[in-house]
Tab-separated table of C-alpha atoms in Angstrom:
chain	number	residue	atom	x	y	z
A	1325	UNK	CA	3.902	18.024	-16.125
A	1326	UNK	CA	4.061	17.844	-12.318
A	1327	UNK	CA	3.341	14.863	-10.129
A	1328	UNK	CA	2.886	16.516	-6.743
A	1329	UNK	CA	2.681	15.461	-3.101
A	1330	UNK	CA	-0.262	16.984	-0.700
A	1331	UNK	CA	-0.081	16.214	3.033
A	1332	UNK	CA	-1.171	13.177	4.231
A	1333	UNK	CA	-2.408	14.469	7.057
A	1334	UNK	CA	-1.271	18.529	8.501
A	1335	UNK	CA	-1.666	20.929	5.938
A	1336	UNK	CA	0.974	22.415	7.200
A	1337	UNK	CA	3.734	20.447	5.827
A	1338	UNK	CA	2.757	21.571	2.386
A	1339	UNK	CA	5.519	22.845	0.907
A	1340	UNK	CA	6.542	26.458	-0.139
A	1341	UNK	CA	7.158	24.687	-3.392
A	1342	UNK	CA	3.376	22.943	-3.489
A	1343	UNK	CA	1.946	26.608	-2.780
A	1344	UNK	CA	3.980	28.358	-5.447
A	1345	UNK	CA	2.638	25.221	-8.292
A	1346	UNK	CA	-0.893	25.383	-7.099
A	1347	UNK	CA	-1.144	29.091	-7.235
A	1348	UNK	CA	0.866	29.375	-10.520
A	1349	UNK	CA	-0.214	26.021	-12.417
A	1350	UNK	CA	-2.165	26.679	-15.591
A	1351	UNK	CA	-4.232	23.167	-14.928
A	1352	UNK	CA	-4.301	21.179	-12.041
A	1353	UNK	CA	-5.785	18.058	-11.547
A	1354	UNK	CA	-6.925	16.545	-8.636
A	1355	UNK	CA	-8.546	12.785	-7.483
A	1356	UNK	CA	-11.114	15.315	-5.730
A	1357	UNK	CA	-11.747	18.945	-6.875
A	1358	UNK	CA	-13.237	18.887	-3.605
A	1359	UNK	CA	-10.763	18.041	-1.279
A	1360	UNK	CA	-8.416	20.230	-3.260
A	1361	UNK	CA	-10.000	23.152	-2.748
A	1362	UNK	CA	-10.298	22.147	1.076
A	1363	UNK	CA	-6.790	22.366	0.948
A	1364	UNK	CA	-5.952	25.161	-0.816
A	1365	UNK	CA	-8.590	27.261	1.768
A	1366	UNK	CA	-6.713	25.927	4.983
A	1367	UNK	CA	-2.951	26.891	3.280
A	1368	UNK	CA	-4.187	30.067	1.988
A	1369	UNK	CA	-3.716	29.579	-1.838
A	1370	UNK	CA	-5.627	31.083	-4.415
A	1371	UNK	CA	-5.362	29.393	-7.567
A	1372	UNK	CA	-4.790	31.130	-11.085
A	1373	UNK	CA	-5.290	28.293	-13.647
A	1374	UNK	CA	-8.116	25.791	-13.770
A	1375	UNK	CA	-9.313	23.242	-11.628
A	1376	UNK	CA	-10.779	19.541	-13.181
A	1377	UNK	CA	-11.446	16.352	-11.488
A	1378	UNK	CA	-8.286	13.429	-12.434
A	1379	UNK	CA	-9.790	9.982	-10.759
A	1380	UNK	CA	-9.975	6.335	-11.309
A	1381	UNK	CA	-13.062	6.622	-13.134
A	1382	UNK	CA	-12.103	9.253	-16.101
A	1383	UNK	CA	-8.281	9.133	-15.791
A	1384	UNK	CA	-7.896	7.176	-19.112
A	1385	UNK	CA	-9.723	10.063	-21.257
A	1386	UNK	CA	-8.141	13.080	-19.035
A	1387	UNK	CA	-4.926	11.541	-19.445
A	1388	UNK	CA	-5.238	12.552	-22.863
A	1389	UNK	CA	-6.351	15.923	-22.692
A	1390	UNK	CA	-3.415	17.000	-19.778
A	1391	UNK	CA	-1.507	15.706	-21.817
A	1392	UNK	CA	-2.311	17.725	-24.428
A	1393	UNK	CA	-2.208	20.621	-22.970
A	1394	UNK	CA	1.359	20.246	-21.076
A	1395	UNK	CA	2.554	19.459	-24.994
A	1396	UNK	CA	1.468	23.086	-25.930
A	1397	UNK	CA	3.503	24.423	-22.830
A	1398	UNK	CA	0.807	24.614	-20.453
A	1399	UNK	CA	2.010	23.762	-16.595
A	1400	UNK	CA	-0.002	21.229	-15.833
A	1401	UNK	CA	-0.327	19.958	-11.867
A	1402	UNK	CA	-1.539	16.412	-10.895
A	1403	UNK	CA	-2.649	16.081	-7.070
A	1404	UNK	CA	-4.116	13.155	-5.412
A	1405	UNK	CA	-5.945	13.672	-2.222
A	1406	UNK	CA	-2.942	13.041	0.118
A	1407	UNK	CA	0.406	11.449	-0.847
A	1408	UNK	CA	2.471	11.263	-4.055
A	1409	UNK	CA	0.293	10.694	-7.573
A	1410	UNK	CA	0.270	7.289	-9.038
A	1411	UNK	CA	1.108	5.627	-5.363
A	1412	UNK	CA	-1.938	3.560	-5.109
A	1413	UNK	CA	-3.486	7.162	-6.580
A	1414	UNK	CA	-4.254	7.991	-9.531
A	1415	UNK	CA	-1.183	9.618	-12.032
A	1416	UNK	CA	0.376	6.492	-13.213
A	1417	UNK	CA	-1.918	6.554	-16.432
A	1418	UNK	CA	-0.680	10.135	-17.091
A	1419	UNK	CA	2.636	9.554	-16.398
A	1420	UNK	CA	2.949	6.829	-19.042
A	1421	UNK	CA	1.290	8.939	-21.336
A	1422	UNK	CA	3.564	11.650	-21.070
A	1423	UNK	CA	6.240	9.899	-21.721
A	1424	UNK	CA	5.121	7.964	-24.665
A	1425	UNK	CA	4.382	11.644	-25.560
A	1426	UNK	CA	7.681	12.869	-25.064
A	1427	UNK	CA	6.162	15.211	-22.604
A	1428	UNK	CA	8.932	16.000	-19.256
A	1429	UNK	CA	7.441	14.821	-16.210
A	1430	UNK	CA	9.076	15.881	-12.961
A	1431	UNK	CA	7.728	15.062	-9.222
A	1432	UNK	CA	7.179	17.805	-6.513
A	1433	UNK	CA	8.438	15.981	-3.234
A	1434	UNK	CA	6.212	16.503	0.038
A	1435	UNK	CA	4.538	13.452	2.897
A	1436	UNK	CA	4.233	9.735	1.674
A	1437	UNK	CA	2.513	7.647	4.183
A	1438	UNK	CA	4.860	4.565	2.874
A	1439	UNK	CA	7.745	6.380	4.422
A	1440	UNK	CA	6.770	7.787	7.038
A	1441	UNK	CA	5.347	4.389	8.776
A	1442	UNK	CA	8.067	2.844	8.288
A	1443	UNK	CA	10.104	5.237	9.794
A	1444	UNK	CA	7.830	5.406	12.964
A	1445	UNK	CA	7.182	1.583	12.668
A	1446	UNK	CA	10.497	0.491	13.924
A	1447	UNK	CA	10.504	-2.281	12.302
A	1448	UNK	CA	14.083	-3.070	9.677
A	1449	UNK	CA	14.211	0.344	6.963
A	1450	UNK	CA	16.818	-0.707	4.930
A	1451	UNK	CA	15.237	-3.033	2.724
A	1452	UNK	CA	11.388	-2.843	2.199
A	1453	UNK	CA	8.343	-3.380	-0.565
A	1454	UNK	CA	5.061	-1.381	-1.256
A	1455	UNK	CA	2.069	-3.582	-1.480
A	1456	UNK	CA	-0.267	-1.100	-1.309
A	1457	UNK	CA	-3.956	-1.924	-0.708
A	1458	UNK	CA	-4.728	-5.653	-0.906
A	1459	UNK	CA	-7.478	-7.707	-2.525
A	1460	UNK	CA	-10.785	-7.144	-0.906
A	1461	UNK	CA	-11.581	-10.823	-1.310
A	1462	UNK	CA	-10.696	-13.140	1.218
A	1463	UNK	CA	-9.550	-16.068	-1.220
A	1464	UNK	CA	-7.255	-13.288	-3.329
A	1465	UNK	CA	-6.040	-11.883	-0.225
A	1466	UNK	CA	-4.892	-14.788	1.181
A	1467	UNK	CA	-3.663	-16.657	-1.400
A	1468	UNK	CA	-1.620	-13.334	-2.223
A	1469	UNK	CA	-0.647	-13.214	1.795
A	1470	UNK	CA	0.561	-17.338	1.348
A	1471	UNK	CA	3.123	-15.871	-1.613
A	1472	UNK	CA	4.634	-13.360	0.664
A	1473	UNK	CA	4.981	-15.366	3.547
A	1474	UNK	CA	8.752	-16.043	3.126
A	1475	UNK	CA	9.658	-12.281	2.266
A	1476	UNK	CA	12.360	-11.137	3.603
A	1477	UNK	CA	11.752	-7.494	3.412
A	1478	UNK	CA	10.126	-5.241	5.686
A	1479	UNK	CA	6.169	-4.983	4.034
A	1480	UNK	CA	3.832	-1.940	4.138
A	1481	UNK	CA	0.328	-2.303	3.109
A	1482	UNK	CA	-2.219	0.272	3.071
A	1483	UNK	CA	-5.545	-0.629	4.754
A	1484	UNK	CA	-8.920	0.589	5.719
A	1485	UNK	CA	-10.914	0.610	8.901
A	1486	UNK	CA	-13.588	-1.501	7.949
A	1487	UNK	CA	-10.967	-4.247	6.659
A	1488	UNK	CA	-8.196	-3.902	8.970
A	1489	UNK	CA	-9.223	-6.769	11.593
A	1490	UNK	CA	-9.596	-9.643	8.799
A	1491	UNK	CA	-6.505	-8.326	7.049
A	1492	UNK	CA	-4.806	-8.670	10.341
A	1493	UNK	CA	-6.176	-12.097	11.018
A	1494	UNK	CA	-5.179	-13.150	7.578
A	1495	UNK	CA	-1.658	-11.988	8.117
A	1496	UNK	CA	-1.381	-13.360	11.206
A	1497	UNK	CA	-2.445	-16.934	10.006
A	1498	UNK	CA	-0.281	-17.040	6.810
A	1499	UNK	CA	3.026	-15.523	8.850
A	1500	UNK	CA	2.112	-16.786	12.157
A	1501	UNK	CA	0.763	-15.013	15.129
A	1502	UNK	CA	4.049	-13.929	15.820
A	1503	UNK	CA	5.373	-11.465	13.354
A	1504	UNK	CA	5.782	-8.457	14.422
A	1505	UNK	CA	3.863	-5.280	12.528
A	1506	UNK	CA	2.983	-2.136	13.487
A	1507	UNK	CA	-0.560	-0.535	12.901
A	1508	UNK	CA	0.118	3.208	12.152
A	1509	UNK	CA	-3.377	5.344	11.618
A	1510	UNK	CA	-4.066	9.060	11.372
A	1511	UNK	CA	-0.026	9.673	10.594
A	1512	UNK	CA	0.582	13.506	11.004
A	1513	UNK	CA	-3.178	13.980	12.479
A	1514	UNK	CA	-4.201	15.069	15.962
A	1515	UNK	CA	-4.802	11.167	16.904
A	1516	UNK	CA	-1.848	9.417	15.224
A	1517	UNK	CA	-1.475	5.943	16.609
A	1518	UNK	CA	1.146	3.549	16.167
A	1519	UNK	CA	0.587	-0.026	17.750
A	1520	UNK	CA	3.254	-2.111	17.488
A	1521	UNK	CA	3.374	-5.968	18.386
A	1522	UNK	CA	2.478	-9.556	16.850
A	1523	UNK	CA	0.161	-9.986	14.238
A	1524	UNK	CA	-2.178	-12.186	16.150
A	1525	UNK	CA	-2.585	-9.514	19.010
A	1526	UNK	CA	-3.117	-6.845	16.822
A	1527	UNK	CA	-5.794	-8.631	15.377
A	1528	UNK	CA	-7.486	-9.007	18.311
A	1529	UNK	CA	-7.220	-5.571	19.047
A	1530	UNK	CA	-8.702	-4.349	15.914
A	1531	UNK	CA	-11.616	-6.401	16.594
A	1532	UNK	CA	-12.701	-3.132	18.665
A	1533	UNK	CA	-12.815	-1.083	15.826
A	1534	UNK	CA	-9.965	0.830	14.348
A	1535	UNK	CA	-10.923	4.359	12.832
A	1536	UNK	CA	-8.888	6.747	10.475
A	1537	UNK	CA	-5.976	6.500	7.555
A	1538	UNK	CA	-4.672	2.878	7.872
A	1539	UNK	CA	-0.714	1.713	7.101
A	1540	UNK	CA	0.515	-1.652	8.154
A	1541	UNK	CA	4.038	-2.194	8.273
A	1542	UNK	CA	5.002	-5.948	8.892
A	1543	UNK	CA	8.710	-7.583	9.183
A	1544	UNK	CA	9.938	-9.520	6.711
A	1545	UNK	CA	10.841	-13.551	6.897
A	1546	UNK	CA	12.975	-14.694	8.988
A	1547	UNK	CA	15.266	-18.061	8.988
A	1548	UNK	CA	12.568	-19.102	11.698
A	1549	UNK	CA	9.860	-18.040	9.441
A	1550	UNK	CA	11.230	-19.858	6.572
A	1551	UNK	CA	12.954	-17.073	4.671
A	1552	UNK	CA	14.332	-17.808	1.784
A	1553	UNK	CA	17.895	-19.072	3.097
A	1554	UNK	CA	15.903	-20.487	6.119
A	1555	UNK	CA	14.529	-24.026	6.901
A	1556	UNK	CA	15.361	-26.182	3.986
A	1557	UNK	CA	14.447	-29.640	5.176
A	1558	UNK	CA	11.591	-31.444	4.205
A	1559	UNK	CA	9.762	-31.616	7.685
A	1560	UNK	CA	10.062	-27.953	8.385
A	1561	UNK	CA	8.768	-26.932	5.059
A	1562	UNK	CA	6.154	-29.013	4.959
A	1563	UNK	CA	5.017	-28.038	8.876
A	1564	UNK	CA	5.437	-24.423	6.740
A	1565	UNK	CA	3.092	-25.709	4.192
A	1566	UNK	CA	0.213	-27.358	6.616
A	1567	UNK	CA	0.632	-23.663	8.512
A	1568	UNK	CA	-0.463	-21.946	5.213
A	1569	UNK	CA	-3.190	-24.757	4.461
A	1570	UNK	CA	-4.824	-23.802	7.731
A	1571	UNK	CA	-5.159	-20.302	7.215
A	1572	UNK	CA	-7.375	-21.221	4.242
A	1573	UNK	CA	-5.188	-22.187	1.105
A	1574	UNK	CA	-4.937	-24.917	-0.957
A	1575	UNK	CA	-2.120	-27.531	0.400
A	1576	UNK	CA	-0.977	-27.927	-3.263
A	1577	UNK	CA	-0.542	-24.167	-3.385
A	1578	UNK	CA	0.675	-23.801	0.152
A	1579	UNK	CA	3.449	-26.248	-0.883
A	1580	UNK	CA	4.123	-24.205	-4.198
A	1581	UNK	CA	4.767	-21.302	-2.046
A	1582	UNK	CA	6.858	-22.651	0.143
A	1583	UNK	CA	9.218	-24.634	-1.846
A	1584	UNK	CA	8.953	-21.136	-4.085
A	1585	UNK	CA	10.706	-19.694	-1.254
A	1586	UNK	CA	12.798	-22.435	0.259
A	1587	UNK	CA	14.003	-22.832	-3.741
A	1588	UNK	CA	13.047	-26.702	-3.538
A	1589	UNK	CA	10.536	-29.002	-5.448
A	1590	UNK	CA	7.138	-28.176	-5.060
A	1591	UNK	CA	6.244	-32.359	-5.136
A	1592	UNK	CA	8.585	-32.642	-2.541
A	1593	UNK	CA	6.994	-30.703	-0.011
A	1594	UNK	CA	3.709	-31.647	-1.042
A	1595	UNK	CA	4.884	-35.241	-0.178
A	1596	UNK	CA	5.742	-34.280	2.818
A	1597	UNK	CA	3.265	-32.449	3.625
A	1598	UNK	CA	0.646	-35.588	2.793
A	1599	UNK	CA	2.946	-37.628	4.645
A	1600	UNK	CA	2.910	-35.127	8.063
A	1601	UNK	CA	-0.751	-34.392	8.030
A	1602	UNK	CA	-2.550	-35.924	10.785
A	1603	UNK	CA	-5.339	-38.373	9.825
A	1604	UNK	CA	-9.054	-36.941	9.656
């Protein structure tokens, strides 16, 4: 079994390697039969074996049958719509099941939106995390935003126009306005954009409208921000704390979080926190 990258964006960085699979592969399976075949007409593939549809909604039972057929020696392709299977795509169902199956699963290597905005972001590369498309929610999403506030690795997040403004603001409030992120859309596209700057003003600017394939990339903690070897006293974490409880969470949670980080007692900084609050 295969796990192969499509472009993200230019068809023409499909590789020789991605033709010669999808021309050759007895079965492969795509998030979009559609889109695949959109694909294969612009690179100039024909296939050989079969197409079927491999998507959120029927992955479970398909896993099964691909991976049936792979386990009678069948070459069997998995394809998302853009990117690398199982990367906040479909595949990682079929992956697990292949192994469990004893079934050999190599990847075909091509575009990852992950990498590439971080490259182009230039924001710190050596040390990073994939959250991948956040809670639509606004409680989830910012209670999940308070927990990464004193990361200390570079962040990318994938995002959608419609969202990208709140998610922004969000950000911005739990991380403070300052942070610096960059907004890449439409990577490898004829209108790739990459706005860099704080987290506050580029949620101000999305307020216009933001269109295309979203990735934020956003810096990690620092000392300043109350990174994890940063401000240890009580009065700095628990102005940290009262920063978090204004962007919407609980100050018993925003104090978890922070003396999470900080690697102090949660009743401490909630103390502290009481104590530094100004009266209603």
């Amino acid at each position: 079994m295969v796990l192969a990258a499509t472009p993200i964006g230019s068809a023409r960085d499909a590789t020789q390697n991605l033709h010669d699979l999808l021309a050759e592969a007895d079965v492969v399976a795509a998030e979009d039969t559609r889109t695949l075949r959109e694909l294969l007409r612009r690179i100039g593939v024909t296939p050989s074996g079969t197409l079927v549809s491999y998507h959120e909604h029927n992955e479970r039972e398909r896993a099964e049958e691909l991976v049936a057929r792979a386990a009678a020696g069948a070459t069997v392709a998995v394809v998302t719509d853009a990117g690398m299977p199982s990367v906040s795509d479909p595949g990682y169902r079929v992956t697990v099941a292949a192994h469990e199956a004893g079934v050999p699963v190599t990847a075909l290597p091509g575009p990852s939106a992950v990498l590439t905005a971080l490259a182009v972001s230039g924001l710190p590369s050596d040390r990073f995390s994939f959250e991948g498309f956040v809670p639509r929610r606004p409680g989830e999403r910012r209670r999940l935003f308070a927990e990464l506030a004193t990361e200390r690795r570079t962040m990318v997040l994938f995002s959608s126009p419609h969202r990208v403004a709140d998610e922004l603001a969000d950000l911005a409030a739990a991380f403070g306005a300052t942070r610096p992120a960059a907004v890449c859309r439409e990577l490898t596209k004829r209108y790739e954009e990459v706005r860099r700057g704080g987290l506050a003003e580029l949620a101000d600017w999305a307020t216009a409208g933001v269109r295309g394939e979203i990735t934020l990339v956003v810096g990690g903690a620092t000392q300043a921000d109350g990174g994890l070897d940063g401000r240890t006293d009580a009065s700095a974490l628990a102005a940290r704390a009262l920063e978090l409880a204004a962007g919407g969470l609980r100050l018993k949670d925003a104090a978890a979080v922070v003396a999470e980080g900080a690697g102090v007692s949660k009743r401490e900084v909630y103390e502290a926190a009481l104590a530094a609050r100004p009266a209603p």
